[in-house]
Short mmCIF file of N, CA and C in Angstrom, two decimals:
data_model
loop_
_atom_site.label_atom_id
_atom_site.label_comp_id
_atom_site.label_asym_id
_atom_site.label_seq_id
_atom_site.Cartn_x
_atom_site.Cartn_y
_atom_site.Cartn_z
N MET A 1 110.86 1.92 69.04
CA MET A 1 110.05 1.56 70.18
C MET A 1 109.11 2.72 70.48
N SER A 2 107.85 2.45 70.69
CA SER A 2 106.88 3.50 70.98
C SER A 2 106.76 3.68 72.49
N LYS A 3 106.37 4.87 72.87
CA LYS A 3 106.20 5.17 74.28
C LYS A 3 104.87 4.61 74.77
N SER A 4 104.86 4.10 75.97
CA SER A 4 103.59 3.69 76.56
C SER A 4 102.93 4.93 77.13
N ILE A 5 101.64 4.85 77.32
CA ILE A 5 100.89 6.00 77.80
C ILE A 5 101.31 6.37 79.22
N SER A 6 101.91 5.44 79.98
CA SER A 6 102.33 5.75 81.34
C SER A 6 103.57 6.63 81.36
N GLN A 7 104.34 6.66 80.26
CA GLN A 7 105.48 7.55 80.18
C GLN A 7 105.00 8.94 79.80
N THR A 8 105.65 9.93 80.36
CA THR A 8 105.27 11.30 80.05
C THR A 8 105.78 11.69 78.67
N PRO A 9 104.89 12.10 77.77
CA PRO A 9 105.33 12.54 76.44
C PRO A 9 106.23 13.77 76.54
N ASP A 10 107.17 13.88 75.62
CA ASP A 10 108.05 15.04 75.58
C ASP A 10 107.27 16.28 75.21
N ASN A 11 107.72 17.40 75.74
CA ASN A 11 107.15 18.69 75.40
C ASN A 11 107.40 18.94 73.91
N PRO A 12 106.37 19.27 73.13
CA PRO A 12 106.54 19.42 71.69
C PRO A 12 107.12 20.77 71.25
N CYS A 13 107.45 21.63 72.20
CA CYS A 13 107.95 22.97 71.85
C CYS A 13 109.24 22.87 71.03
N ILE A 14 109.27 23.60 69.91
CA ILE A 14 110.48 23.63 69.07
C ILE A 14 111.06 25.04 69.00
N ARG A 15 110.63 25.89 69.92
CA ARG A 15 111.15 27.26 70.06
C ARG A 15 110.89 28.14 68.84
N HIS A 16 109.79 27.89 68.15
CA HIS A 16 109.33 28.76 67.07
C HIS A 16 107.97 29.32 67.48
N CYS A 17 107.95 29.91 68.65
CA CYS A 17 106.71 30.34 69.27
C CYS A 17 106.16 31.61 68.63
N CYS A 18 104.98 31.47 68.10
CA CYS A 18 104.23 32.59 67.53
C CYS A 18 102.80 32.10 67.40
N LEU A 19 101.88 32.84 68.00
CA LEU A 19 100.48 32.44 67.95
C LEU A 19 99.80 33.00 66.72
N ASP A 20 98.98 32.17 66.08
CA ASP A 20 98.21 32.64 64.93
C ASP A 20 96.92 33.29 65.40
N GLU A 21 96.04 33.61 64.48
CA GLU A 21 94.79 34.30 64.82
C GLU A 21 93.85 33.45 65.68
N ARG A 22 94.11 32.14 65.77
CA ARG A 22 93.29 31.24 66.60
C ARG A 22 93.97 30.91 67.93
N ASN A 23 95.05 31.63 68.25
CA ASN A 23 95.85 31.36 69.45
C ASN A 23 96.44 29.96 69.44
N VAL A 24 96.90 29.53 68.26
CA VAL A 24 97.59 28.26 68.10
C VAL A 24 99.03 28.57 67.70
N CYS A 25 99.97 27.95 68.38
CA CYS A 25 101.39 28.17 68.08
C CYS A 25 101.73 27.60 66.71
N VAL A 26 102.40 28.39 65.89
CA VAL A 26 102.76 27.93 64.55
C VAL A 26 103.98 26.99 64.58
N GLY A 27 104.61 26.85 65.74
CA GLY A 27 105.74 25.94 65.87
C GLY A 27 105.33 24.55 66.32
N CYS A 28 104.53 24.47 67.38
CA CYS A 28 104.16 23.16 67.95
C CYS A 28 102.69 22.81 67.78
N TYR A 29 101.88 23.78 67.35
CA TYR A 29 100.45 23.57 67.09
C TYR A 29 99.60 23.38 68.34
N ARG A 30 100.15 23.76 69.49
CA ARG A 30 99.33 23.75 70.70
C ARG A 30 98.59 25.08 70.83
N THR A 31 97.42 25.03 71.47
CA THR A 31 96.72 26.26 71.78
C THR A 31 97.43 26.92 72.96
N LEU A 32 97.13 28.20 73.16
CA LEU A 32 97.72 28.90 74.30
C LEU A 32 97.37 28.19 75.61
N ALA A 33 96.14 27.76 75.75
CA ALA A 33 95.72 27.05 76.96
C ALA A 33 96.51 25.75 77.14
N GLU A 34 96.73 25.01 76.05
CA GLU A 34 97.50 23.76 76.14
C GLU A 34 98.95 24.03 76.53
N ILE A 35 99.52 25.11 76.02
CA ILE A 35 100.89 25.48 76.37
C ILE A 35 100.97 25.81 77.87
N LEU A 36 100.05 26.64 78.33
CA LEU A 36 100.07 27.07 79.73
C LEU A 36 99.81 25.92 80.70
N ASN A 37 99.02 24.94 80.28
CA ASN A 37 98.65 23.83 81.16
C ASN A 37 99.51 22.57 80.99
N TRP A 38 100.49 22.60 80.10
CA TRP A 38 101.28 21.40 79.78
C TRP A 38 101.87 20.76 81.04
N HIS A 39 102.51 21.54 81.90
CA HIS A 39 103.21 20.97 83.05
C HIS A 39 102.27 20.40 84.11
N GLU A 40 101.02 20.83 84.12
CA GLU A 40 100.06 20.28 85.07
C GLU A 40 99.29 19.09 84.49
N SER A 41 99.44 18.83 83.21
CA SER A 41 98.71 17.74 82.54
C SER A 41 99.34 16.40 82.86
N ASN A 42 98.49 15.38 82.99
CA ASN A 42 99.01 14.02 83.21
C ASN A 42 99.40 13.41 81.85
N PRO A 43 100.06 12.27 81.86
CA PRO A 43 100.51 11.68 80.58
C PRO A 43 99.39 11.44 79.57
N GLU A 44 98.22 11.03 80.03
CA GLU A 44 97.11 10.79 79.11
C GLU A 44 96.64 12.10 78.48
N GLN A 45 96.58 13.15 79.28
CA GLN A 45 96.18 14.46 78.76
C GLN A 45 97.22 14.98 77.77
N LYS A 46 98.49 14.79 78.08
CA LYS A 46 99.55 15.22 77.17
C LYS A 46 99.48 14.48 75.85
N GLN A 47 99.20 13.19 75.89
CA GLN A 47 99.06 12.41 74.67
C GLN A 47 97.89 12.93 73.84
N ALA A 48 96.80 13.27 74.50
CA ALA A 48 95.64 13.81 73.80
C ALA A 48 95.98 15.16 73.16
N ILE A 49 96.74 15.99 73.87
CA ILE A 49 97.18 17.27 73.31
C ILE A 49 98.02 17.03 72.07
N LEU A 50 98.96 16.09 72.13
CA LEU A 50 99.82 15.80 70.98
C LEU A 50 99.01 15.32 69.78
N GLU A 51 97.97 14.54 70.04
CA GLU A 51 97.11 14.07 68.94
C GLU A 51 96.35 15.23 68.31
N ARG A 52 95.87 16.15 69.14
CA ARG A 52 95.19 17.34 68.60
C ARG A 52 96.18 18.21 67.81
N CYS A 53 97.41 18.31 68.30
CA CYS A 53 98.44 19.09 67.59
C CYS A 53 98.69 18.50 66.20
N GLU A 54 98.78 17.20 66.12
CA GLU A 54 99.02 16.55 64.82
C GLU A 54 97.84 16.81 63.89
N HIS A 55 96.64 16.76 64.41
CA HIS A 55 95.45 17.05 63.61
C HIS A 55 95.50 18.49 63.08
N ARG A 56 95.86 19.43 63.96
CA ARG A 56 95.96 20.84 63.54
C ARG A 56 97.05 21.02 62.49
N ARG A 57 98.18 20.34 62.68
CA ARG A 57 99.29 20.44 61.73
C ARG A 57 98.85 19.97 60.35
N LEU A 58 98.21 18.83 60.31
CA LEU A 58 97.75 18.29 59.02
C LEU A 58 96.71 19.18 58.38
N LYS A 59 95.83 19.74 59.20
CA LYS A 59 94.80 20.64 58.70
C LYS A 59 95.43 21.91 58.10
N ARG A 60 96.45 22.43 58.76
CA ARG A 60 97.13 23.63 58.26
C ARG A 60 97.81 23.35 56.92
N PHE A 61 98.50 22.23 56.83
CA PHE A 61 99.15 21.89 55.56
C PHE A 61 98.14 21.64 54.45
N ASP A 62 96.99 21.09 54.83
CA ASP A 62 95.93 20.85 53.86
C ASP A 62 95.40 22.17 53.32
N ARG A 63 95.21 23.16 54.21
CA ARG A 63 94.75 24.49 53.78
C ARG A 63 95.79 25.18 52.92
N MET A 64 97.07 24.99 53.23
CA MET A 64 98.14 25.65 52.49
C MET A 64 98.25 25.07 51.07
N SER A 65 97.93 23.80 50.91
CA SER A 65 98.07 23.18 49.59
C SER A 65 96.81 23.36 48.73
N SER A 66 95.75 23.91 49.31
CA SER A 66 94.50 24.12 48.57
C SER A 66 94.57 25.38 47.74
#
C-alpha cells in the first residue's frame, strides 16, 4: 500500500550521517538545508525532498559505475 500525500513521509535518516563536498548526506542524500528544515516541512514538501533524494542517489550510483 502506498502512502497518500496527506500522510507525513518518514524521515529518511539511516544514521550514516556524513556530508560530501556538496553538503549532501551520503546516508540519506538530503542536503544540509533539507535535513535542518525537515521537521518544519509539510507532507508535500517532504515528498518533494524524498524525490530529490532518490534522484541524487541514482545520480551518485551512475557516477560510481562510470
